[in-house]
């Protein structure tokens, strides 16, 4: 099924749309696992999969292996990730949406837990904690997320994303730019549980960022004898001591990460 545009008047209030980005060919190896986790989430009623329009084999593979009516394909020309997500937002049918990169994996009922927390706390946005995994998907350490949650953990109101779209001119860090621009304009909160497995792989468009280089180093160290135990213990302690705190503020994100 292809994605079809939706208006605000038609949006369902008690369900969530997942926007999955898989614009690079290498993500085809991980996308099935990501989709299975998303489709198992009780609150997901629409899954928009953003694909490179030239990647016909991946489109055919999804159609053949996933017969779920919730999946809608959105073939697009290759563009910055912020632009991809903005295009997908125009097809969202529900009042809430959640992002997921094609190589990341949600924990069980991620959005169900986030939505309950958002309604209880009167939030427009809920992020969660995450594990760092190696390319094979094996958990290595706890992620920290002290300044900003990973985009694959975001749950946010659709009307918010339409009011504050990503900056399409940025080829990297559009999530950090969005985070700063929306500071104190929407109600953001952290759900103090780990609901995402973030896959650290070398073949990634974010490889040049300082943040990604740190994640690669941490996951590599975590696999070493003795040092690995220290890394895992340290990240666990930091996560436990900060999970109840709100996100720390950075006014110049691009210079810090």
XYZ file of C-alpha atoms in Angstrom:
257
model
C 0.000 0.000 0.000
C 1.245 3.474 -0.843
C 0.995 6.338 1.644
C -1.881 8.766 1.132
C -2.073 12.301 2.496
C -4.229 12.978 5.542
C -5.792 16.103 7.052
C -5.964 17.027 10.724
C -9.733 16.543 10.794
C -9.365 12.860 9.947
C -6.776 12.018 12.596
C -7.419 9.276 15.107
C -6.730 10.419 18.675
C -5.983 7.090 20.357
C -3.402 5.544 18.037
C 0.145 6.223 16.892
C 1.792 6.457 13.480
C 5.337 5.133 13.140
C 7.584 6.867 10.610
C 10.396 4.528 9.582
C 13.325 5.815 7.539
C 15.293 3.344 5.417
C 16.815 5.500 2.693
C 20.157 3.683 2.405
C 20.676 0.242 0.916
C 22.544 -1.116 3.931
C 19.457 -0.706 6.126
C 17.726 -3.519 4.236
C 19.558 -6.026 6.451
C 18.017 -4.578 9.623
C 14.637 -3.245 8.490
C 12.676 -6.521 8.941
C 13.599 -6.672 12.634
C 12.676 -3.016 13.091
C 9.294 -3.505 11.403
C 8.437 -6.626 13.401
C 9.063 -4.768 16.656
C 6.987 -1.787 15.531
C 4.079 -3.900 14.331
C 3.960 -5.742 17.668
C 3.322 -2.455 19.514
C -0.301 -2.285 20.648
C -0.733 1.429 19.892
C 0.676 1.429 16.358
C -2.058 1.725 13.732
C -0.054 3.120 10.784
C 3.536 2.520 9.673
C 4.965 4.833 7.005
C 8.161 3.368 5.576
C 10.302 5.956 3.767
C 12.417 4.368 1.040
C 14.699 5.484 -1.752
C 12.465 5.515 -4.816
C 15.260 3.846 -6.805
C 15.425 0.873 -4.439
C 12.789 -1.274 -6.108
C 14.129 -4.495 -4.593
C 13.548 -3.268 -1.030
C 10.044 -2.108 -1.882
C 9.259 -5.523 -3.393
C 10.747 -7.301 -0.388
C 8.552 -5.405 2.068
C 5.426 -6.034 0.015
C 6.240 -9.746 -0.194
C 7.195 -10.331 3.428
C 4.828 -8.003 5.288
C 1.121 -8.358 4.566
C 0.053 -6.015 7.324
C -2.519 -3.374 6.264
C -0.850 -0.827 8.573
C 2.283 -0.615 6.417
C 2.358 2.167 3.823
C 5.362 2.703 1.545
C 6.560 6.206 0.764
C 9.175 6.111 -2.039
C 11.177 9.348 -2.134
C 14.178 10.760 -3.960
C 17.294 10.716 -1.781
C 17.327 13.806 0.459
C 18.350 14.976 3.911
C 16.783 13.013 6.761
C 14.888 16.066 8.017
C 13.266 16.482 4.614
C 12.368 12.782 4.533
C 10.653 13.002 7.901
C 8.821 16.194 6.923
C 7.417 14.471 3.820
C 6.223 11.522 5.874
C 4.516 13.745 8.454
C 2.107 14.934 5.745
C 0.699 11.387 5.520
C 0.214 10.773 9.248
C -3.330 9.696 10.168
C -3.065 9.892 13.956
C -2.618 12.543 16.611
C 0.689 11.057 17.766
C 3.698 9.918 15.773
C 6.934 8.108 16.563
C 10.136 7.945 14.545
C 12.321 4.895 14.031
C 15.435 4.539 11.899
C 15.430 1.365 9.845
C 18.326 -0.140 11.769
C 17.032 0.513 15.299
C 14.695 -1.712 17.328
C 11.936 -0.729 19.749
C 11.400 -2.605 22.993
C 8.018 -4.204 23.641
C 5.068 -1.781 23.610
C 7.303 1.269 23.484
C 4.679 3.754 22.322
C 1.972 2.253 24.532
C 4.048 3.092 27.606
C 5.041 6.514 26.277
C 1.496 7.516 25.405
C 0.243 6.586 28.858
C 3.036 8.658 30.383
C 2.347 11.604 28.059
C -1.353 11.667 28.919
C -0.632 11.366 32.641
C 1.972 14.163 32.579
C 0.290 16.423 29.990
C 3.252 16.256 27.583
C 3.587 17.036 23.881
C 6.779 14.992 23.571
C 8.211 11.939 25.328
C 11.702 10.513 24.878
C 13.118 7.350 26.436
C 16.431 5.768 27.310
C 18.275 3.441 24.960
C 20.801 0.650 24.808
C 23.765 0.790 22.453
C 24.117 -2.411 20.447
C 26.783 -3.580 18.027
C 25.954 -4.097 14.367
C 24.728 -7.616 15.123
C 22.152 -6.165 17.512
C 23.803 -7.414 20.713
C 23.382 -5.012 23.655
C 26.728 -3.545 24.731
C 26.050 -0.608 27.071
C 23.448 1.827 28.362
C 23.067 4.995 26.329
C 23.027 8.233 28.317
C 20.676 10.678 26.506
C 21.377 13.471 28.960
C 20.988 16.287 26.410
C 18.599 14.860 23.816
C 16.898 11.479 23.305
C 17.653 9.440 20.206
C 15.097 10.269 17.448
C 14.099 6.598 17.275
C 12.805 6.976 20.837
C 10.655 10.050 20.173
C 6.891 10.101 20.639
C 5.479 13.507 19.695
C 2.147 15.069 18.819
C 1.610 15.306 15.071
C 0.382 18.893 15.328
C 3.684 19.814 16.997
C 5.742 18.357 14.154
C 3.590 20.181 11.613
C 4.047 23.456 13.508
C 7.800 22.895 13.947
C 9.110 20.900 10.965
C 12.740 19.836 10.630
C 15.187 22.143 8.880
C 15.503 20.485 5.478
C 18.702 22.350 4.608
C 20.710 20.471 7.233
C 22.348 17.252 6.093
C 23.149 16.311 9.720
C 21.914 17.199 13.212
C 18.434 18.243 12.111
C 17.154 16.576 15.300
C 19.469 18.717 17.460
C 18.433 21.853 15.573
C 14.757 20.950 16.113
C 15.408 20.305 19.803
C 16.840 23.770 20.321
C 14.180 25.576 18.255
C 11.374 23.992 20.273
C 12.912 24.735 23.666
C 10.173 25.948 26.049
C 7.680 26.030 23.164
C 6.333 22.538 23.800
C 6.104 20.322 26.884
C 8.904 17.732 26.703
C 9.462 14.875 29.109
C 11.644 11.840 29.667
C 10.081 8.444 30.337
C 12.613 6.845 32.723
C 12.793 3.457 31.043
C 14.921 2.006 28.262
C 12.653 1.312 25.303
C 15.070 1.400 22.357
C 18.002 -0.593 21.044
C 20.167 1.805 19.024
C 22.366 -0.025 16.537
C 25.876 1.374 16.191
C 27.259 0.595 12.746
C 30.090 2.023 10.722
C 28.145 2.426 7.472
C 25.944 5.306 8.551
C 25.223 8.819 7.273
C 25.876 10.125 10.798
C 29.353 8.623 10.942
C 31.045 12.027 10.758
C 29.375 13.402 13.903
C 31.250 13.524 17.199
C 28.329 11.840 18.903
C 28.442 8.863 16.530
C 32.215 8.533 16.875
C 31.819 8.412 20.666
C 29.168 5.707 20.374
C 31.410 3.626 18.114
C 34.291 3.951 20.584
C 32.106 3.051 23.582
C 30.658 -0.047 21.924
C 34.119 -1.170 20.840
C 35.510 -0.713 24.344
C 32.524 -2.556 25.820
C 33.528 -5.684 23.924
C 37.047 -5.804 25.406
C 37.963 -7.987 28.407
C 38.073 -6.162 31.772
C 37.672 -2.690 30.203
C 34.305 -3.761 28.816
C 32.963 -4.545 32.297
C 34.051 -1.114 33.517
C 32.368 0.624 30.550
C 29.131 -1.287 31.029
C 29.071 -0.649 34.775
C 29.852 3.057 34.344
C 27.138 3.673 31.754
C 24.637 1.754 33.872
C 25.394 3.900 36.936
C 25.153 7.137 34.928
C 21.812 6.088 33.420
C 20.400 5.085 36.809
C 21.471 8.380 38.401
C 20.106 10.596 35.609
C 17.019 8.777 34.315
C 14.631 10.701 36.568
C 16.113 14.082 35.573
C 14.924 16.160 32.654
C 17.175 16.743 29.673
C 20.067 19.159 30.127
C 19.984 22.292 27.996
C 22.483 23.120 25.245
C 22.091 26.414 23.407
C 24.725 25.593 20.780
C 24.125 21.979 19.952
C 26.269 21.829 16.829
C 29.387 22.896 18.763
C 28.903 20.368 21.511
C 28.143 17.176 19.623
